[in-house]
Amino acid sequence: MSPFLLNFFPKYTAPEAFEARERLVDVLKGCIADTHDDDEGDQVNVISRKRRDISTKHSLSGDYLGRSELELLNGLLSNTVPAVFWMLAHTLAGSFFGSIKEEVGRSVQAEGNRLQFDIGQVRAQCPTLVATYQESLRLYASSARAYKVVQDFELMDGCLLKKGSLVYVPTETIHRNPKNWGPDVLEFKPERWMKSEYDHHPGSYAPFGVGSSICPGRHFVFDMILGSLVVLLYSLDIELAPGTAVGVPKTRLKVMSGVRLPVHDLDVVLKRKTLGEYNSERAKWAF
Ligand code: HEM
C-alpha cells in the first residue's frame, strides 16, 4: 500500500494495488451507469444515485464518477467501519453503557414494528453517545497531514520552520499527548467531552484534519455512525462474551490515513430483542 500511496508510477511500483483499483473503478462505473430510479429492487443506494445525477448535470465523465465512488468507499471502509467497531466495543465495555441504552431508547419512536429516529435529536439529546464517538476518534483516528511551509516561521519554542519544507502532523501524537489531555490520556473516558466547557487546547483534537483540506465527509459520518449505533443497540441485546476485555492498544505510529484497526476480533453475545409489541425480527426501520 505504501508505494501505491506515494503515487510514483504506481502501475509499475505497486502493480497489484493499481490493477485492483482500476478493476473496482470499472465495476462501480458500470454499476452506477446502469441504474435507473425506477429499477425494481435497485441495489444502488440513494447517495450514489444522487451523486450520479449531479455528475451527469455537470457533464462529468463516467470514469470520474467511478473514481469518486471509490473514494467514498475508501472513506467508509478505512475510517467509518473501524470507528463503529471501537465505539461499540467501548460502549459494551464501559460503565456508561446503561446511560447510552437509555438515551437510545428515548430517541427511537416506535409504532408497533415500525421504527424511526430523528438524527438531529440524537445529536442533541444523546450526550453520552456523542461523547463516546468523540472519545473513540480521539484514541483511534490516526491520519497524518502534510503541510508545505510557504515562508520562514519561528514557533514559540524557537524551532524554525524553513520556507519550502514539509511539516508532517500525525493526529495520534496530538490526540495521545498527556500535555493536551492529562496523565490519563490513554484511558477511554467519554466524560472528557461532557463538561460544560471545552477545556483543552483548540488544536488538540483534529480527527478530520483542519483547514481547506478538512474531511468533507465529517458531518455525514457523524450522523451515519450515531445512526448505526442507535439501530444496533435498539434492535439487539448485545454484550461482551464472558472473559472479553477491551483495552486501548499501544501506540503504533503508522504513516497511513485512517482509523486504527483492531488487532483482535471482539467476541460478543447477540440476542434479538422483544419489547412489548416490538419484535426486532419483524421491525422495519424508516430512514
Ligand atoms: C470516521 C470517519 C472519517 C475520518 C476519521 C476521516 C478523516 C479524514 C482526514 C483526516 C482527512 C484528511 C484531512 C486533511 O488532509 O487535512 C480526510 C479527507 C477526506 N475524507 Fe474523510 N474521514 C472519515 C470519513 C469520511 C467519509 C465517510 C467520506 C466520504 C463520504 C470521507 C471523504 C473524504 C474526502 C473526499 C477527503 C479528501 C478531502 C480533500 O483532500 O480535500 N471521509 N478524511
Coordinates of C-alpha atoms and ligand atoms in Angstrom, one line a residue, residues 47 51 68 71-84 133 137 140-147 171 206-218 220-222 224-225 257-259, ligand 1:
I47 CA -26.4 8.7 -2.2
R51 CA -24.1 11.7 -7.0
S68 CA -15.3 9.3 -6.9
E71 CA -13.2 7.5 -2.8
L72 CA -16.5 7.3 -1.0
L73 CA -15.9 3.6 -0.3
N74 CA -12.4 4.3 0.9
G75 CA -13.7 6.9 3.3
L76 CA -16.3 4.4 4.6
L77 CA -14.1 1.3 4.9
S78 CA -10.8 2.8 6.1
N79 CA -12.4 5.1 8.7
T80 CA -16.0 4.6 9.3
V81 CA -16.2 0.9 9.8
P82 CA -13.3 0.7 12.4
A83 CA -14.7 3.8 14.1
V84 CA -18.1 2.0 14.6
Y133 CA -18.0 8.9 19.4
L137 CA -11.9 9.3 17.3
Y140 CA -8.2 5.7 17.2
A141 CA -8.1 8.3 14.4
S142 CA -4.6 8.1 13.0
S143 CA -4.3 10.2 10.0
A144 CA -1.2 12.2 9.1
R145 CA -1.5 15.6 7.5
A146 CA 1.3 17.2 5.5
Y147 CA 1.7 21.0 5.1
T171 CA -3.0 13.1 14.6
A206 CA -8.5 17.1 14.8
P207 CA -9.6 13.7 13.7
F208 CA -10.8 15.1 10.4
G209 CA -7.9 17.4 9.7
V210 CA -8.1 21.2 9.6
G211 CA -8.2 24.0 7.0
S212 CA -9.1 23.8 3.4
S213 CA -8.5 20.0 3.1
I214 CA -10.6 19.1 6.1
C215 CA -12.6 15.9 5.6
P216 CA -15.8 16.8 3.7
G217 CA -17.5 13.6 5.0
R218 CA -17.2 14.6 8.7
F220 CA -22.2 12.8 7.1
V221 CA -20.1 10.3 9.0
F222 CA -21.1 11.7 12.4
M224 CA -24.0 7.7 10.0
I225 CA -22.1 6.3 12.9
S257 CA -4.7 7.8 6.9
G258 CA -7.4 6.0 8.7
V259 CA -8.8 4.8 11.9
Ligands
HEM1 C1 -14.6 8.4 11.0 C2 -14.6 8.6 9.7 C3 -13.6 9.5 9.0 C4 -12.4 10.1 9.4 C5 -11.7 10.0 10.8 C6 -11.9 10.9 8.3 C7 -10.7 11.6 8.3 C8 -10.2 12.3 7.2 C9 -9.0 13.0 7.3 C10 -8.0 13.2 8.5 C11 -8.8 13.6 6.1 C12 -7.6 14.5 5.6 C13 -7.8 15.9 6.0 C14 -6.6 16.8 5.8 O1 -5.8 16.5 4.9 O2 -6.4 17.8 6.5 C15 -9.9 13.2 5.2 C16 -10.1 13.6 3.9 C17 -11.1 13.2 3.2 N1 -12.2 12.5 3.6 FE1 -12.6 11.7 5.4 N2 -12.8 10.8 7.2 C18 -13.8 10.0 7.6 C19 -14.9 9.6 6.8 C20 -15.1 10.0 5.5 C21 -16.2 9.6 4.7 C22 -17.4 8.8 5.1 C23 -16.1 10.2 3.5 C24 -17.0 10.2 2.3 C25 -18.3 10.4 2.4 C26 -14.8 11.0 3.5 C27 -14.3 11.7 2.5 C28 -13.1 12.4 2.5 C29 -12.5 13.0 1.3 C30 -13.1 13.1 -0.1 C31 -11.3 13.6 1.7 C32 -10.3 14.4 0.9 C33 -10.5 15.9 1.1 C34 -9.5 16.7 0.3 O3 -8.4 16.3 0.0 O4 -9.8 17.9 0.1 N3 -14.3 10.8 4.8 N4 -10.8 12.4 6.0

